[in-house]
Amino acid sequence: MSADRPFRRWVRRSRVRSPWLVHFDCGGCNGCDIEVLDMLTPRYSAERLGVVNVGDPRQADVLVVTGPANPRNAEVLRAVYDQMLEPKVVVAAGSCAAHGGIFRGASNVLGGVGEVVPVDVFVPGCPPPPWRILAGIIDAVPLLADVRPPRSPSGGPSRPEPLRVAPDDRPAKGQVDPAIDAHDADLESVTVP
Amino acid sequence: MIPLDPLAALVVAGGTLLAPVAVGLLIGVDRKANAAVQLRVGPPVLQPLYDVTKLLAKASAGSDRVAAGLLAAHLVLAAGSFALILAGGDLLVAVLVLGAANLSFILAASAVESPFAQLGAGRELVVLVATEPLLILVVVAYALAAGSFSSAAIAAGSPYMVAVPTLALPLAVLLSATLRKSPFDLASSHHGHQELVKGSTTEMAGGWLAIAELGHWYEAAVILALIVLAAARLPVVAAALVAALYAIVIVADNTLPRATWRAALAIAWAVGGGGAAIALVTAVLASTKGAMG
Ligand code: SF4
């Protein structure tokens, strides 16, 4: 037992420090995809966290999804998710991936990707800036430490108040959404594990 | 085969088991250095070991049975090649075993249906064609200089920096190729800047990918052992030689992105082959001069 513990610590540490990404675009406007790729450039130095962008779901630990779920891509998204080996996490980047975004309510849109796969972290923004996507990944990696039981689709982000629909609820032009502002303040305190 | 006493056998076994850890750390330092060149922080030095541990600890990945067997053969053969050098065995046999290990990996990559894996396997073959002759030339040059193919005798006759200085060129090419650095990363690259990011390893996942990686680390250990043999009796010089060649490889990696397989072949044979040929001639001249004098 005691000889077992340092080994287990090493394994958990290795899992957390080696998040390999696979990026799947469900078909948003591509804005989020540009930001995801931007996040992988040397400027944000994601490799310091052990991040590697792999093109293969079977080699990936983190699924970064952008865009809304629709009946045609749901199957593919599910297949990509199912091909990933446990432990794995899902980061939904952008409003579309969270709840359908500007496509919400369209006849061919099911909603966010949480309708199809269990999402662990929702990253707000349309599109979210690269550092916020990276922060979402940093938030998600501790979940990689242990193999978790199979999970069912999570649905959209849970928030106590209903999704904002009224136009006068939006921040005025040139003003920052207070929710985003608060999230940015959170980022200041993010420490790399 | 050289008869081993139990203690020496223990040293060889221990060294062979520890070799991947050492190579993993070296690759970690390499990734740090590369990041520094590109003004990034870079991953921790332990990163390659984290990666392999994580892959080994993944929920089991199904694998094509033929590919799995070939991957296991790749690891065992590469480790065996390294152990043979460590035990003072025949260097020519060691590099041929290494070639067999390479071939197992290529067959493993082409045993699956993915067109990317097949393409990667083909390119892996190009790298093998570019480097295998160099390996044999290097070994022959060593043998000419030392008068024996046994790695023990070659180590005892070191250093060879004066006798065959141009041997450094093919050794640098071999190091670059075994670490899959530009221009030899055409089959599968760790960087996003190559057109084929995941080629030969496309269908490998979880523990199987870790086994493939460990096999590659043993391949690197063999090449590093070949470099160390140039100055085996002077450990400090040997370490400096490894560092110097590694530095050349890092510079080449950062200045030759997007090299094609033709460029890889041309560079390997012009730089490596040229250096090896000159080394062979100098070794022959030195040995005949020694015989006459
Ligand atoms: S969230 Fe916005 S930027 Fe991202 S895909 Fe949807 S519409 Fe485009």
Short mmCIF file of C-alpha atoms and ligand atoms in Angstrom, two decimals:
data_model
loop_
_atom_site.label_atom_id
_atom_site.label_comp_id
_atom_site.label_asym_id
_atom_site.label_seq_id
_atom_site.Cartn_x
_atom_site.Cartn_y
_atom_site.Cartn_z
CA MET A 1 0.00 0.00 0.00
CA SER A 2 2.66 2.48 1.03
CA ALA A 3 4.95 1.39 -1.79
CA ASP A 4 1.98 1.75 -4.08
CA ARG A 5 1.30 5.35 -3.20
CA PRO A 6 4.28 7.18 -4.76
CA PHE A 7 3.64 5.21 -7.94
CA ARG A 8 -0.02 6.21 -7.98
CA ARG A 9 0.98 9.83 -7.34
CA TRP A 10 3.38 9.68 -10.28
CA VAL A 11 0.68 8.24 -12.56
CA ARG A 12 -1.90 10.86 -11.56
CA ARG A 13 0.66 13.61 -11.97
CA SER A 14 1.61 12.29 -15.40
CA ARG A 15 -2.00 12.26 -16.53
CA VAL A 16 -2.56 15.83 -15.43
CA ARG A 17 0.68 17.10 -16.95
CA SER A 18 0.22 15.57 -20.35
CA PRO A 19 -3.07 16.82 -21.84
CA TRP A 20 -3.06 16.05 -25.55
CA LEU A 21 -5.76 17.82 -27.52
CA VAL A 22 -8.02 16.84 -30.32
CA HIS A 23 -10.04 19.67 -31.79
CA PHE A 24 -13.45 19.04 -33.32
CA ASP A 25 -15.47 21.66 -35.13
CA CYS A 26 -19.21 21.00 -35.14
CA GLY A 27 -19.76 23.75 -37.66
CA GLY A 28 -20.01 27.14 -36.05
CA CYS A 29 -18.79 30.20 -37.90
CA ASN A 30 -15.15 29.06 -37.57
CA GLY A 31 -14.39 32.02 -35.31
CA CYS A 32 -13.78 29.73 -32.35
CA ASP A 33 -11.61 27.41 -34.43
CA ILE A 34 -9.30 30.26 -35.34
CA GLU A 35 -9.01 31.09 -31.64
CA VAL A 36 -8.30 27.45 -30.75
CA LEU A 37 -5.51 27.34 -33.33
CA ASP A 38 -4.29 30.71 -32.09
CA MET A 39 -4.15 29.25 -28.59
CA LEU A 40 -1.75 26.60 -29.88
CA THR A 41 0.75 29.10 -31.32
CA PRO A 42 4.02 29.80 -29.47
CA ARG A 43 2.56 33.09 -28.27
CA TYR A 44 0.46 31.31 -25.64
CA SER A 45 3.10 28.66 -25.07
CA ALA A 46 0.60 25.89 -24.37
CA GLU A 47 3.40 23.35 -24.55
CA ARG A 48 4.53 24.46 -21.09
CA LEU A 49 1.46 22.61 -19.78
CA GLY A 50 2.36 19.53 -21.79
CA VAL A 51 -0.28 20.37 -24.39
CA VAL A 52 0.23 18.69 -27.75
CA ASN A 53 -2.26 18.96 -30.59
CA VAL A 54 -2.79 15.45 -31.92
CA GLY A 55 -4.99 14.74 -34.90
CA ASP A 56 -6.15 11.42 -33.52
CA PRO A 57 -8.97 11.01 -30.96
CA ARG A 58 -7.47 7.73 -29.75
CA GLN A 59 -4.32 9.52 -28.68
CA ALA A 60 -6.06 12.53 -27.14
CA ASP A 61 -7.04 13.32 -23.56
CA VAL A 62 -8.89 16.60 -24.08
CA LEU A 63 -11.63 17.07 -26.65
CA VAL A 64 -12.02 20.74 -27.58
CA VAL A 65 -15.33 21.23 -29.35
CA THR A 66 -16.57 24.35 -31.10
CA GLY A 67 -19.88 25.05 -32.80
CA PRO A 68 -23.43 23.84 -32.15
CA ALA A 69 -24.63 20.25 -32.23
CA ASN A 70 -26.88 19.30 -35.12
CA PRO A 71 -28.37 15.95 -36.14
CA ARG A 72 -25.69 15.30 -38.73
CA ASN A 73 -22.57 16.04 -36.69
CA ALA A 74 -23.94 14.55 -33.45
CA GLU A 75 -23.03 11.06 -34.59
CA VAL A 76 -19.52 12.07 -35.60
CA LEU A 77 -18.95 14.02 -32.39
CA ARG A 78 -20.14 11.04 -30.39
CA ALA A 79 -17.83 8.74 -32.37
CA VAL A 80 -14.84 11.03 -31.73
CA TYR A 81 -15.70 11.12 -28.03
CA ASP A 82 -16.18 7.35 -27.81
CA GLN A 83 -12.84 6.70 -29.52
CA MET A 84 -10.96 8.62 -26.86
CA LEU A 85 -9.54 6.47 -24.08
CA GLU A 86 -10.33 7.17 -20.42
CA PRO A 87 -9.40 9.35 -18.60
CA LYS A 88 -10.70 12.08 -20.89
CA VAL A 89 -12.32 15.50 -20.59
CA VAL A 90 -14.39 17.69 -22.89
CA VAL A 91 -13.99 21.45 -23.18
CA ALA A 92 -16.73 23.27 -25.08
CA ALA A 93 -15.29 26.48 -26.50
CA GLY A 94 -17.64 29.32 -27.35
CA SER A 95 -21.32 30.18 -27.09
CA CYS A 96 -22.31 27.87 -29.94
CA ALA A 97 -20.79 24.86 -28.21
CA ALA A 98 -22.39 25.89 -24.92
CA HIS A 99 -26.00 26.36 -26.01
CA GLY A 100 -26.16 26.82 -29.76
CA GLY A 101 -25.16 30.50 -29.70
CA ILE A 102 -26.48 32.55 -32.57
CA PHE A 103 -27.67 29.34 -34.21
CA ARG A 104 -29.84 28.41 -31.24
CA GLY A 105 -33.42 27.76 -32.27
CA ALA A 106 -32.54 27.12 -35.91
CA SER A 107 -34.47 24.15 -37.23
CA ASN A 108 -31.34 22.05 -37.75
CA VAL A 109 -29.67 22.82 -34.42
CA LEU A 110 -29.97 20.55 -31.39
CA GLY A 111 -28.33 23.07 -29.07
CA GLY A 112 -24.94 22.96 -27.39
CA VAL A 113 -22.59 20.00 -27.66
CA GLY A 114 -23.64 19.05 -24.12
CA GLU A 115 -26.68 17.47 -25.77
CA VAL A 116 -24.40 14.85 -27.29
CA VAL A 117 -21.35 14.44 -25.02
CA PRO A 118 -20.62 15.13 -21.32
CA VAL A 119 -18.95 18.54 -21.22
CA ASP A 120 -16.63 19.26 -18.29
CA VAL A 121 -15.81 22.92 -18.90
CA PHE A 122 -17.71 25.56 -20.86
CA VAL A 123 -15.62 28.47 -22.08
CA PRO A 124 -17.75 31.60 -22.56
CA GLY A 125 -17.37 34.05 -25.43
CA CYS A 126 -18.22 34.46 -29.08
CA PRO A 127 -15.49 33.70 -29.80
CA PRO A 128 -13.60 33.24 -26.54
CA PRO A 129 -10.08 34.66 -26.80
CA PRO A 130 -7.21 32.15 -26.92
CA TRP A 131 -6.09 32.64 -23.34
CA ARG A 132 -9.60 31.95 -22.11
CA ILE A 133 -9.72 28.66 -24.04
CA LEU A 134 -6.35 27.78 -22.52
CA ALA A 135 -7.74 28.66 -19.08
CA GLY A 136 -10.66 26.33 -19.76
CA ILE A 137 -8.22 23.54 -20.52
CA ILE A 138 -6.27 24.34 -17.35
CA ASP A 139 -9.55 24.11 -15.43
CA ALA A 140 -10.31 20.74 -16.98
CA VAL A 141 -6.97 18.92 -16.62
CA PRO A 142 -7.27 18.07 -12.90
CA LEU A 143 -10.21 15.86 -13.93
CA LEU A 144 -7.75 13.73 -15.90
CA ALA A 145 -6.04 12.46 -12.75
CA ASP A 146 -8.38 9.50 -12.31
CA VAL A 147 -10.43 7.26 -14.53
CA ARG A 148 -14.05 8.32 -14.06
CA PRO A 149 -17.15 6.19 -14.57
CA PRO A 150 -18.91 6.64 -17.91
CA ARG A 151 -20.90 9.87 -18.04
CA SER A 152 -24.05 10.81 -19.90
CA PRO A 153 -24.41 14.00 -21.96
CA SER A 154 -24.29 16.99 -19.64
CA GLY A 155 -26.64 19.39 -21.37
CA GLY A 156 -25.83 23.09 -21.46
CA PRO A 157 -23.95 25.11 -18.87
CA SER A 158 -25.85 25.18 -15.62
CA ARG A 159 -26.66 28.69 -14.57
CA PRO A 160 -29.30 29.75 -12.11
CA GLU A 161 -30.80 32.50 -14.28
CA PRO A 162 -32.36 31.71 -17.68
CA LEU A 163 -30.28 32.20 -20.82
CA ARG A 164 -30.20 35.83 -21.82
CA VAL A 165 -32.70 36.49 -24.60
CA ALA A 166 -33.99 39.99 -24.07
CA PRO A 167 -32.07 42.45 -26.28
CA ASP A 168 -31.90 45.10 -23.54
CA ASP A 169 -30.15 42.58 -21.34
CA ARG A 170 -27.05 42.75 -23.53
CA PRO A 171 -24.14 44.95 -22.56
CA ALA A 172 -24.19 48.30 -24.37
CA LYS A 173 -21.92 48.70 -27.36
CA GLY A 174 -18.31 49.10 -26.31
CA GLN A 175 -19.06 47.80 -22.84
CA VAL A 176 -17.70 44.52 -21.57
CA ASP A 177 -20.11 41.82 -20.48
CA PRO A 178 -19.80 41.76 -16.65
CA ALA A 179 -19.85 37.96 -16.67
CA ILE A 180 -16.85 37.90 -19.00
CA ASP A 181 -15.14 40.52 -16.87
CA ALA A 182 -15.59 38.37 -13.78
CA HIS A 183 -14.19 35.37 -15.63
CA ASP A 184 -11.15 37.38 -16.65
CA ALA A 185 -10.57 38.27 -13.00
CA ASP A 186 -10.68 34.54 -12.23
CA LEU A 187 -7.98 33.97 -14.79
CA GLU A 188 -5.55 36.16 -12.90
CA SER A 189 -5.56 33.60 -10.14
CA VAL A 190 -5.06 30.57 -12.38
CA THR A 191 -1.94 28.73 -11.46
CA VAL A 192 -0.39 26.06 -13.56
CA PRO A 193 -0.55 22.73 -11.73
CA MET B 1 29.08 -13.81 -28.12
CA ILE B 2 31.16 -12.62 -25.25
CA PRO B 3 30.85 -14.69 -22.06
CA LEU B 4 29.60 -12.47 -19.27
CA ASP B 5 30.20 -12.89 -15.58
CA PRO B 6 27.09 -12.40 -13.38
CA LEU B 7 28.08 -8.92 -12.23
CA ALA B 8 28.62 -7.67 -15.78
CA ALA B 9 25.31 -9.23 -16.78
CA LEU B 10 23.64 -7.34 -13.96
CA VAL B 11 25.22 -4.07 -15.10
CA VAL B 12 24.08 -4.68 -18.67
CA ALA B 13 20.53 -5.51 -17.55
CA GLY B 14 20.36 -2.48 -15.27
CA GLY B 15 21.80 -0.18 -17.91
CA THR B 16 19.34 -1.47 -20.49
CA LEU B 17 16.41 -0.91 -18.12
CA LEU B 18 17.55 2.60 -17.21
CA ALA B 19 18.38 3.67 -20.76
CA PRO B 20 14.83 4.84 -21.63
CA VAL B 21 14.70 7.00 -18.51
CA ALA B 22 17.99 8.64 -19.50
CA VAL B 23 16.88 9.15 -23.10
CA GLY B 24 13.51 10.50 -21.89
CA LEU B 25 15.27 13.06 -19.73
CA LEU B 26 17.58 14.00 -22.59
CA ILE B 27 14.57 14.56 -24.86
CA GLY B 28 13.03 16.65 -22.07
CA VAL B 29 16.13 18.86 -21.99
CA ASP B 30 15.97 18.99 -25.77
CA ARG B 31 12.35 20.20 -25.74
CA LYS B 32 13.31 22.85 -23.17
CA ALA B 33 16.22 23.98 -25.35
CA ASN B 34 14.04 24.08 -28.45
CA ALA B 35 11.45 26.14 -26.58
CA ALA B 36 14.19 28.55 -25.49
CA VAL B 37 15.31 28.94 -29.11
CA GLN B 38 11.70 29.84 -29.98
CA LEU B 39 11.36 32.17 -26.95
CA ARG B 40 8.90 29.87 -25.19
CA VAL B 41 9.00 28.50 -21.66
CA GLY B 42 8.71 24.92 -22.82
CA PRO B 43 7.44 21.86 -21.00
CA PRO B 44 9.08 20.51 -17.83
CA VAL B 45 12.16 18.35 -18.34
CA LEU B 46 10.15 15.35 -17.12
CA GLN B 47 7.55 15.85 -19.87
CA PRO B 48 8.53 12.85 -22.05
CA LEU B 49 8.35 10.60 -18.97
CA TYR B 50 4.93 12.08 -18.06
CA ASP B 51 3.73 11.42 -21.60
CA VAL B 52 4.84 7.79 -21.64
CA THR B 53 3.48 7.12 -18.14
CA LYS B 54 0.16 8.65 -19.08
CA LEU B 55 -0.06 6.54 -22.22
CA LEU B 56 0.79 3.37 -20.31
CA ALA B 57 -1.86 4.21 -17.70
CA LYS B 58 -4.61 4.80 -20.27
CA ALA B 59 -7.61 2.52 -20.35
CA SER B 60 -6.64 -0.36 -22.62
CA ALA B 61 -6.60 0.43 -26.30
CA GLY B 62 -7.51 -2.22 -28.79
CA SER B 63 -4.87 -2.82 -31.39
CA ASP B 64 -4.47 -4.79 -34.55
CA ARG B 65 -2.97 -8.09 -33.43
CA VAL B 66 -0.25 -8.14 -36.11
CA ALA B 67 0.66 -4.52 -35.45
CA ALA B 68 0.83 -5.17 -31.71
CA GLY B 69 3.19 -8.10 -32.16
CA LEU B 70 5.41 -6.10 -34.47
CA LEU B 71 5.48 -3.17 -32.04
CA ALA B 72 6.55 -5.50 -29.24
CA ALA B 73 9.25 -6.89 -31.54
CA HIS B 74 10.39 -3.35 -32.29
CA LEU B 75 10.84 -2.61 -28.59
CA VAL B 76 12.58 -5.92 -27.80
CA LEU B 77 14.93 -5.74 -30.79
CA ALA B 78 15.90 -2.11 -30.15
CA ALA B 79 16.52 -2.87 -26.47
CA GLY B 80 18.50 -5.96 -27.48
CA SER B 81 20.66 -3.92 -29.83
CA PHE B 82 21.47 -1.50 -27.02
CA ALA B 83 22.18 -4.32 -24.57
CA LEU B 84 24.54 -5.91 -27.11
CA ILE B 85 26.62 -2.74 -27.34
CA LEU B 86 26.60 -2.38 -23.55
CA ALA B 87 27.78 -5.98 -23.18
CA GLY B 88 30.75 -5.30 -25.46
CA GLY B 89 29.29 -7.35 -28.30
CA ASP B 90 29.72 -7.09 -32.04
CA LEU B 91 28.79 -3.62 -33.27
CA LEU B 92 27.87 -4.84 -36.74
CA VAL B 93 25.38 -7.29 -35.27
CA ALA B 94 24.00 -4.53 -33.04
CA VAL B 95 23.28 -2.17 -35.94
CA LEU B 96 21.75 -4.99 -37.99
CA VAL B 97 19.48 -5.84 -35.04
CA LEU B 98 18.61 -2.15 -34.90
CA GLY B 99 17.73 -2.29 -38.60
CA ALA B 100 15.46 -5.25 -37.86
CA ALA B 101 13.83 -3.18 -35.08
CA ASN B 102 13.26 -0.31 -37.51
CA LEU B 103 11.78 -2.69 -40.01
CA SER B 104 9.39 -4.15 -37.39
CA PHE B 105 8.14 -0.65 -36.66
CA ILE B 106 7.63 0.08 -40.36
CA LEU B 107 5.73 -3.17 -40.79
CA ALA B 108 3.64 -2.34 -37.70
CA ALA B 109 2.77 1.04 -39.21
CA SER B 110 1.82 -0.48 -42.56
CA ALA B 111 -0.11 -3.40 -41.04
CA VAL B 112 -3.11 -1.17 -40.39
CA GLU B 113 -5.56 0.25 -42.90
CA SER B 114 -5.17 3.97 -42.23
CA PRO B 115 -3.78 5.69 -45.34
CA PHE B 116 -1.89 8.09 -43.07
CA ALA B 117 -0.15 5.21 -41.32
CA GLN B 118 0.70 3.66 -44.71
CA LEU B 119 2.08 6.96 -45.97
CA GLY B 120 4.07 7.35 -42.75
CA ALA B 121 5.40 3.82 -43.09
CA GLY B 122 6.59 4.58 -46.61
CA ARG B 123 8.39 7.65 -45.42
CA GLU B 124 9.81 5.78 -42.48
CA LEU B 125 11.31 3.48 -45.09
CA VAL B 126 12.90 6.48 -46.84
CA VAL B 127 14.53 7.50 -43.56
CA LEU B 128 15.76 3.94 -43.10
CA VAL B 129 17.23 3.91 -46.62
CA ALA B 130 18.92 7.24 -45.88
CA THR B 131 20.42 6.20 -42.56
CA GLU B 132 21.08 2.45 -42.63
CA PRO B 133 24.11 2.72 -45.00
CA LEU B 134 25.50 5.47 -42.76
CA LEU B 135 25.15 3.25 -39.70
CA ILE B 136 27.14 0.49 -41.36
CA LEU B 137 29.78 2.93 -42.67
CA VAL B 138 30.21 4.37 -39.16
CA VAL B 139 30.65 0.90 -37.68
CA VAL B 140 33.15 -0.08 -40.38
CA ALA B 141 35.13 3.12 -39.79
CA TYR B 142 35.23 2.34 -36.06
CA ALA B 143 36.31 -1.22 -36.80
CA LEU B 144 39.07 -0.07 -39.13
CA ALA B 145 40.36 2.39 -36.55
CA ALA B 146 40.17 -0.10 -33.67
CA GLY B 147 40.99 -3.28 -35.55
CA SER B 148 37.88 -5.04 -34.25
CA PHE B 149 34.10 -4.99 -34.53
CA SER B 150 33.60 -5.68 -30.82
CA SER B 151 32.30 -2.64 -28.99
CA ALA B 152 34.53 -3.49 -26.01
CA ALA B 153 37.64 -3.29 -28.20
CA ILE B 154 36.38 -0.14 -29.89
CA ALA B 155 35.76 1.49 -26.51
CA ALA B 156 39.22 0.46 -25.35
CA GLY B 157 40.84 1.97 -28.44
CA SER B 158 39.04 5.33 -28.08
CA PRO B 159 39.24 8.32 -28.50
CA TYR B 160 38.93 8.56 -32.27
CA MET B 161 38.45 12.30 -32.66
CA VAL B 162 41.98 12.60 -34.05
CA ALA B 163 42.04 9.40 -36.11
CA VAL B 164 38.65 9.83 -37.82
CA PRO B 165 37.33 13.35 -37.08
CA THR B 166 34.76 13.41 -39.91
CA LEU B 167 32.86 10.56 -38.25
CA ALA B 168 31.06 13.33 -36.36
CA LEU B 169 29.07 14.22 -39.50
CA PRO B 170 27.33 10.86 -40.07
CA LEU B 171 26.82 10.58 -36.30
CA ALA B 172 25.03 13.96 -36.28
CA VAL B 173 22.85 12.85 -39.20
CA LEU B 174 22.03 9.59 -37.42
CA LEU B 175 21.18 11.41 -34.19
CA SER B 176 18.89 13.80 -36.05
CA ALA B 177 17.18 10.91 -37.81
CA THR B 178 16.70 8.78 -34.72
CA LEU B 179 15.17 11.72 -32.84
CA ARG B 180 12.86 12.36 -35.80
CA LYS B 181 14.05 15.93 -36.19
CA SER B 182 13.84 18.04 -39.31
CA PRO B 183 14.74 17.15 -42.02
CA PHE B 184 14.08 13.57 -40.90
CA ASP B 185 10.67 14.16 -39.33
CA LEU B 186 8.86 13.51 -42.56
CA ALA B 187 7.28 10.27 -41.39
CA SER B 188 5.78 11.53 -38.14
CA SER B 189 6.49 14.77 -36.40
CA HIS B 190 5.98 15.99 -32.87
CA HIS B 191 5.63 19.50 -34.25
CA GLY B 192 2.70 20.99 -36.07
CA HIS B 193 4.91 22.39 -38.80
CA GLN B 194 5.18 19.18 -40.79
CA GLU B 195 2.61 18.23 -43.38
CA LEU B 196 2.28 14.78 -41.81
CA VAL B 197 1.82 15.41 -38.10
CA LYS B 198 0.83 11.86 -37.25
CA GLY B 199 1.93 9.47 -39.93
CA SER B 200 3.31 6.13 -38.91
CA THR B 201 1.82 6.33 -35.40
CA THR B 202 -1.72 7.23 -36.56
CA GLU B 203 -3.33 3.96 -35.48
CA MET B 204 -1.35 3.51 -32.28
CA ALA B 205 -2.99 4.56 -29.04
CA GLY B 206 -2.61 4.24 -25.30
CA GLY B 207 -0.08 1.67 -24.16
CA TRP B 208 0.81 0.69 -27.74
CA LEU B 209 1.85 4.22 -28.53
CA ALA B 210 3.96 4.19 -25.36
CA ILE B 211 5.62 0.95 -26.50
CA ALA B 212 6.35 2.50 -29.90
CA GLU B 213 7.81 5.54 -28.15
CA LEU B 214 9.95 3.42 -25.82
CA GLY B 215 11.24 1.51 -28.84
CA HIS B 216 12.23 4.81 -30.44
CA TRP B 217 14.00 5.78 -27.24
CA TYR B 218 16.04 2.59 -27.37
CA GLU B 219 16.91 3.38 -30.99
CA ALA B 220 18.12 6.78 -29.81
CA ALA B 221 20.06 5.07 -27.01
CA VAL B 222 21.90 2.94 -29.60
CA ILE B 223 22.89 6.00 -31.63
CA LEU B 224 23.97 7.83 -28.47
CA ALA B 225 26.04 4.78 -27.52
CA LEU B 226 27.70 4.93 -30.95
CA ILE B 227 28.58 8.58 -30.29
CA VAL B 228 29.90 7.80 -26.83
CA LEU B 229 32.08 5.02 -28.29
CA ALA B 230 34.10 7.72 -30.07
CA ALA B 231 35.50 8.74 -26.68
CA ALA B 232 34.38 5.99 -24.31
CA ARG B 233 37.54 6.20 -22.21
CA LEU B 234 37.13 9.96 -21.65
CA PRO B 235 33.60 10.39 -20.23
CA VAL B 236 33.82 14.19 -20.13
CA VAL B 237 34.85 14.36 -23.78
CA ALA B 238 32.12 11.87 -24.66
CA ALA B 239 29.50 14.01 -22.88
CA ALA B 240 30.81 17.12 -24.65
CA LEU B 241 30.61 15.30 -27.97
CA VAL B 242 26.99 14.31 -27.34
CA ALA B 243 26.16 17.89 -26.33
CA ALA B 244 27.89 19.34 -29.40
CA LEU B 245 26.17 16.97 -31.84
CA TYR B 246 22.84 17.57 -30.09
CA ALA B 247 23.33 21.31 -30.50
CA ILE B 248 23.95 20.85 -34.23
CA VAL B 249 20.80 18.74 -34.47
CA ILE B 250 18.69 21.39 -32.67
CA VAL B 251 19.98 24.14 -34.96
CA ALA B 252 19.25 22.00 -38.02
CA ASP B 253 15.79 21.22 -36.68
CA ASN B 254 14.98 24.90 -36.31
CA THR B 255 16.43 25.95 -39.66
CA LEU B 256 15.18 23.13 -41.89
CA PRO B 257 11.43 22.92 -41.30
CA ARG B 258 9.31 21.52 -44.11
CA ALA B 259 12.17 19.66 -45.73
CA THR B 260 11.03 17.08 -48.26
CA TRP B 261 12.13 13.46 -48.33
CA ARG B 262 14.40 14.26 -51.26
CA ALA B 263 16.11 16.90 -49.14
CA ALA B 264 16.39 14.42 -46.27
CA LEU B 265 18.01 11.85 -48.55
CA ALA B 266 20.34 14.42 -50.11
CA ILE B 267 21.40 15.83 -46.74
CA ALA B 268 21.91 12.38 -45.24
CA TRP B 269 24.03 11.10 -48.07
CA ALA B 270 25.93 14.31 -48.87
CA VAL B 271 26.75 15.32 -45.29
CA GLY B 272 26.67 11.97 -43.54
CA GLY B 273 27.90 9.84 -46.43
CA GLY B 274 30.66 12.32 -47.29
CA GLY B 275 31.83 12.45 -43.69
CA ALA B 276 31.70 8.67 -43.38
CA ALA B 277 33.63 8.16 -46.63
CA ILE B 278 36.39 10.53 -45.54
CA ALA B 279 36.45 8.80 -42.15
CA LEU B 280 36.86 5.42 -43.87
CA VAL B 281 39.78 6.68 -45.97
CA THR B 282 41.49 8.28 -42.96
CA ALA B 283 40.97 5.12 -40.93
CA VAL B 284 42.50 2.98 -43.68
CA LEU B 285 45.42 5.40 -44.10
CA ALA B 286 46.01 5.51 -40.35
CA SER B 287 45.95 1.74 -40.04
CA THR B 288 48.34 1.18 -43.00
CA LYS B 289 50.66 3.89 -41.64
CA GLY B 290 50.52 2.16 -38.25
CA ALA B 291 51.34 -1.16 -39.92
CA MET B 292 54.26 0.32 -41.84
CA GLY B 293 55.61 2.33 -38.92
S1 SF4 C 1 -19.41 30.93 -30.62
FE1 SF4 C 1 -19.37 32.68 -31.99
S2 SF4 C 1 -17.30 32.68 -32.83
FE2 SF4 C 1 -17.66 30.65 -31.96
S3 SF4 C 1 -18.38 29.42 -33.65
FE3 SF4 C 1 -20.18 30.24 -32.60
S4 SF4 C 1 -20.69 32.12 -33.71
FE4 SF4 C 1 -18.59 31.55 -34.27
#
